[in-house]
Amino acid sequence: MTAPDFTTVNGLAVEFYDPLGTRYGFPTFPYQQAPTGLATVRQLRAAGLRPGGHDPVAQILWRHRREQRVAYLYRVDLAKPKRTATPAQRAAITKALRARRTCPTCEQVRPYYIPRRYGCCLDCHGDIR
């Protein structure tokens, strides 16, 4: 097994530093070293934004235990506001979630989702047993 190729940045040996994309084929930065103006999907979501159909422009690579992980970076200036659900979509979601809490046996709406394992609420399941 070959040793990882390290680059020196600010006096520190950094394995995943390739801002030009020559080593990894894509501009690559180490964990917590992304330049300003770039953000991950989670960071965009937290800011109320979405990538807006644009491809990632860079990546962050890091090691977690023995696995190499990647997070793609998108330009914040090209991001668009998150889409909001229409009233009809919200009503459909509410109806679907209520159906998950409605027992098919006793037809009561429960404060919890009906377990798929039993197919009925816990009270009905206790009566069956």
PDB file of C-alpha atoms in Angstrom:
ATOM      1  CA  MET A   1       0.000   0.000   0.000  1.00  0.00           C
ATOM      2  CA  THR A   2       1.370   3.404  -0.948  1.00  0.00           C
ATOM      3  CA  ALA A   3       1.489   6.323   1.433  1.00  0.00           C
ATOM      4  CA  PRO A   4      -1.033   9.113   0.810  1.00  0.00           C
ATOM      5  CA  ASP A   5       0.214  12.112  -1.144  1.00  0.00           C
ATOM      6  CA  PHE A   6       0.256  15.157   1.146  1.00  0.00           C
ATOM      7  CA  THR A   7       0.408  18.827   0.188  1.00  0.00           C
ATOM      8  CA  THR A   8       1.681  21.470   2.600  1.00  0.00           C
ATOM      9  CA  VAL A   9      -0.769  24.321   3.279  1.00  0.00           C
ATOM     10  CA  ASN A  10       0.118  26.993   5.857  1.00  0.00           C
ATOM     11  CA  GLY A  11       2.793  24.673   7.231  1.00  0.00           C
ATOM     12  CA  LEU A  12       0.384  21.738   7.684  1.00  0.00           C
ATOM     13  CA  ALA A  13       0.441  18.492   5.734  1.00  0.00           C
ATOM     14  CA  VAL A  14      -2.958  18.176   4.066  1.00  0.00           C
ATOM     15  CA  GLU A  15      -3.910  15.097   2.084  1.00  0.00           C
ATOM     16  CA  PHE A  16      -6.990  16.460   0.312  1.00  0.00           C
ATOM     17  CA  TYR A  17      -5.902  19.874  -0.947  1.00  0.00           C
ATOM     18  CA  ASP A  18      -6.199  20.229  -4.719  1.00  0.00           C
ATOM     19  CA  PRO A  19      -7.811  23.595  -5.587  1.00  0.00           C
ATOM     20  CA  LEU A  20      -6.982  23.249  -9.295  1.00  0.00           C
ATOM     21  CA  GLY A  21      -8.327  19.717  -9.634  1.00  0.00           C
ATOM     22  CA  THR A  22      -5.099  18.222 -11.005  1.00  0.00           C
ATOM     23  CA  ARG A  23      -4.943  15.276  -8.586  1.00  0.00           C
ATOM     24  CA  TYR A  24      -8.631  14.416  -8.151  1.00  0.00           C
ATOM     25  CA  GLY A  25     -10.026  15.813 -11.414  1.00  0.00           C
ATOM     26  CA  PHE A  26     -12.236  18.200  -9.471  1.00  0.00           C
ATOM     27  CA  PRO A  27     -11.264  21.110  -7.182  1.00  0.00           C
ATOM     28  CA  THR A  28     -10.823  19.450  -3.794  1.00  0.00           C
ATOM     29  CA  PHE A  29     -10.491  20.884  -0.312  1.00  0.00           C
ATOM     30  CA  PRO A  30      -9.908  19.292   3.096  1.00  0.00           C
ATOM     31  CA  TYR A  31     -12.546  19.133   5.805  1.00  0.00           C
ATOM     32  CA  GLN A  32     -13.599  22.593   7.073  1.00  0.00           C
ATOM     33  CA  GLN A  33     -11.371  24.338   4.524  1.00  0.00           C
ATOM     34  CA  ALA A  34     -13.876  25.224   1.779  1.00  0.00           C
ATOM     35  CA  PRO A  35     -13.479  28.710   0.320  1.00  0.00           C
ATOM     36  CA  THR A  36     -16.131  31.335   0.972  1.00  0.00           C
ATOM     37  CA  GLY A  37     -18.914  31.449  -1.577  1.00  0.00           C
ATOM     38  CA  LEU A  38     -19.209  27.639  -1.696  1.00  0.00           C
ATOM     39  CA  ALA A  39     -21.558  25.556   0.446  1.00  0.00           C
ATOM     40  CA  THR A  40     -22.784  21.989   0.813  1.00  0.00           C
ATOM     41  CA  VAL A  41     -26.427  21.063   0.207  1.00  0.00           C
ATOM     42  CA  ARG A  42     -27.042  20.965   3.967  1.00  0.00           C
ATOM     43  CA  GLN A  43     -25.573  24.419   4.388  1.00  0.00           C
ATOM     44  CA  LEU A  44     -27.724  25.719   1.530  1.00  0.00           C
ATOM     45  CA  ARG A  45     -30.841  24.154   3.079  1.00  0.00           C
ATOM     46  CA  ALA A  46     -30.036  25.744   6.448  1.00  0.00           C
ATOM     47  CA  ALA A  47     -29.867  29.109   4.675  1.00  0.00           C
ATOM     48  CA  GLY A  48     -33.209  28.505   2.932  1.00  0.00           C
ATOM     49  CA  LEU A  49     -31.594  27.804  -0.448  1.00  0.00           C
ATOM     50  CA  ARG A  50     -31.218  24.931  -2.927  1.00  0.00           C
ATOM     51  CA  PRO A  51     -28.612  24.261  -5.640  1.00  0.00           C
ATOM     52  CA  GLY A  52     -31.114  25.260  -8.325  1.00  0.00           C
ATOM     53  CA  GLY A  53     -30.117  22.630 -10.882  1.00  0.00           C
ATOM     54  CA  HIS A  54     -26.465  23.629 -11.024  1.00  0.00           C
ATOM     55  CA  ASP A  55     -23.738  21.008 -10.856  1.00  0.00           C
ATOM     56  CA  PRO A  56     -21.246  21.046  -7.984  1.00  0.00           C
ATOM     57  CA  VAL A  57     -18.127  23.117  -8.591  1.00  0.00           C
ATOM     58  CA  ALA A  58     -15.843  21.545  -5.970  1.00  0.00           C
ATOM     59  CA  GLN A  59     -15.713  18.860  -3.305  1.00  0.00           C
ATOM     60  CA  ILE A  60     -14.556  18.299   0.246  1.00  0.00           C
ATOM     61  CA  LEU A  61     -12.790  15.023   0.985  1.00  0.00           C
ATOM     62  CA  TRP A  62     -11.988  13.637   4.420  1.00  0.00           C
ATOM     63  CA  ARG A  63     -11.377  10.326   6.117  1.00  0.00           C
ATOM     64  CA  HIS A  64     -13.802   8.896   8.646  1.00  0.00           C
ATOM     65  CA  ARG A  65     -12.360   5.827  10.307  1.00  0.00           C
ATOM     66  CA  ARG A  66     -11.088   3.860   7.304  1.00  0.00           C
ATOM     67  CA  GLU A  67     -13.548   5.277   4.816  1.00  0.00           C
ATOM     68  CA  GLN A  68     -13.047   8.259   2.528  1.00  0.00           C
ATOM     69  CA  ARG A  69     -16.033  10.607   2.466  1.00  0.00           C
ATOM     70  CA  VAL A  70     -17.066  13.330   0.056  1.00  0.00           C
ATOM     71  CA  ALA A  71     -19.314  16.388   0.222  1.00  0.00           C
ATOM     72  CA  TYR A  72     -20.005  18.365  -2.928  1.00  0.00           C
ATOM     73  CA  LEU A  73     -19.851  22.151  -2.919  1.00  0.00           C
ATOM     74  CA  TYR A  74     -22.183  24.485  -4.810  1.00  0.00           C
ATOM     75  CA  ARG A  75     -21.915  28.188  -5.548  1.00  0.00           C
ATOM     76  CA  VAL A  76     -24.017  30.211  -3.132  1.00  0.00           C
ATOM     77  CA  ASP A  77     -24.515  33.052  -5.651  1.00  0.00           C
ATOM     78  CA  LEU A  78     -26.225  30.633  -8.091  1.00  0.00           C
ATOM     79  CA  ALA A  79     -28.443  29.035  -5.428  1.00  0.00           C
ATOM     80  CA  LYS A  80     -32.175  29.621  -5.556  1.00  0.00           C
ATOM     81  CA  PRO A  81     -34.715  29.875  -2.729  1.00  0.00           C
ATOM     82  CA  LYS A  82     -36.170  26.607  -1.457  1.00  0.00           C
ATOM     83  CA  ARG A  83     -39.487  25.745  -3.021  1.00  0.00           C
ATOM     84  CA  THR A  84     -42.480  25.789  -0.702  1.00  0.00           C
ATOM     85  CA  ALA A  85     -45.333  23.322  -0.866  1.00  0.00           C
ATOM     86  CA  THR A  86     -48.647  24.513  -2.276  1.00  0.00           C
ATOM     87  CA  PRO A  87     -51.727  24.426  -0.033  1.00  0.00           C
ATOM     88  CA  ALA A  88     -52.978  21.372  -1.958  1.00  0.00           C
ATOM     89  CA  GLN A  89     -49.665  19.562  -1.380  1.00  0.00           C
ATOM     90  CA  ARG A  90     -49.755  20.422   2.322  1.00  0.00           C
ATOM     91  CA  ALA A  91     -53.322  19.106   2.555  1.00  0.00           C
ATOM     92  CA  ALA A  92     -52.297  15.857   0.837  1.00  0.00           C
ATOM     93  CA  ILE A  93     -49.374  15.402   3.241  1.00  0.00           C
ATOM     94  CA  THR A  94     -51.638  16.029   6.244  1.00  0.00           C
ATOM     95  CA  LYS A  95     -54.145  13.491   4.924  1.00  0.00           C
ATOM     96  CA  ALA A  96     -51.441  10.870   4.311  1.00  0.00           C
ATOM     97  CA  LEU A  97     -49.947  11.315   7.781  1.00  0.00           C
ATOM     98  CA  ARG A  98     -53.383  11.058   9.364  1.00  0.00           C
ATOM     99  CA  ALA A  99     -54.004   7.820   7.449  1.00  0.00           C
ATOM    100  CA  ARG A 100     -50.807   6.397   8.982  1.00  0.00           C
ATOM    101  CA  ARG A 101     -52.243   7.090  12.451  1.00  0.00           C
ATOM    102  CA  THR A 102     -55.727   5.671  11.753  1.00  0.00           C
ATOM    103  CA  CYS A 103     -56.301   2.084  12.890  1.00  0.00           C
ATOM    104  CA  PRO A 104     -58.040  -0.009  10.194  1.00  0.00           C
ATOM    105  CA  THR A 105     -59.668  -2.212  12.851  1.00  0.00           C
ATOM    106  CA  CYS A 106     -61.234   0.301  15.249  1.00  0.00           C
ATOM    107  CA  GLU A 107     -60.934   3.310  12.891  1.00  0.00           C
ATOM    108  CA  GLN A 108     -59.655   5.586  15.653  1.00  0.00           C
ATOM    109  CA  VAL A 109     -56.944   8.139  15.038  1.00  0.00           C
ATOM    110  CA  ARG A 110     -54.038   7.424  17.387  1.00  0.00           C
ATOM    111  CA  PRO A 111     -51.273   9.811  18.520  1.00  0.00           C
ATOM    112  CA  TYR A 112     -48.686   7.424  17.019  1.00  0.00           C
ATOM    113  CA  TYR A 113     -48.188   5.741  13.666  1.00  0.00           C
ATOM    114  CA  ILE A 114     -49.873   2.340  13.421  1.00  0.00           C
ATOM    115  CA  PRO A 115     -47.126  -0.321  13.547  1.00  0.00           C
ATOM    116  CA  ARG A 116     -46.840  -2.084  10.203  1.00  0.00           C
ATOM    117  CA  ARG A 117     -45.784  -5.193  12.093  1.00  0.00           C
ATOM    118  CA  TYR A 118     -49.253  -5.572  13.628  1.00  0.00           C
ATOM    119  CA  GLY A 119     -51.430  -3.788  11.064  1.00  0.00           C
ATOM    120  CA  CYS A 120     -53.562  -2.305  13.839  1.00  0.00           C
ATOM    121  CA  CYS A 121     -53.214  -0.067  16.875  1.00  0.00           C
ATOM    122  CA  LEU A 122     -51.646  -1.379  20.068  1.00  0.00           C
ATOM    123  CA  ASP A 123     -55.035  -1.583  21.829  1.00  0.00           C
ATOM    124  CA  CYS A 124     -56.522  -3.736  19.036  1.00  0.00           C
ATOM    125  CA  HIS A 125     -53.384  -5.859  18.942  1.00  0.00           C
ATOM    126  CA  GLY A 126     -53.645  -6.444  22.711  1.00  0.00           C
ATOM    127  CA  ASP A 127     -57.292  -7.579  22.254  1.00  0.00           C
ATOM    128  CA  ILE A 128     -56.298 -10.025  19.489  1.00  0.00           C
ATOM    129  CA  ARG A 129     -53.546 -11.667  21.532  1.00  0.00           C
TER     130      ARG A 129
END
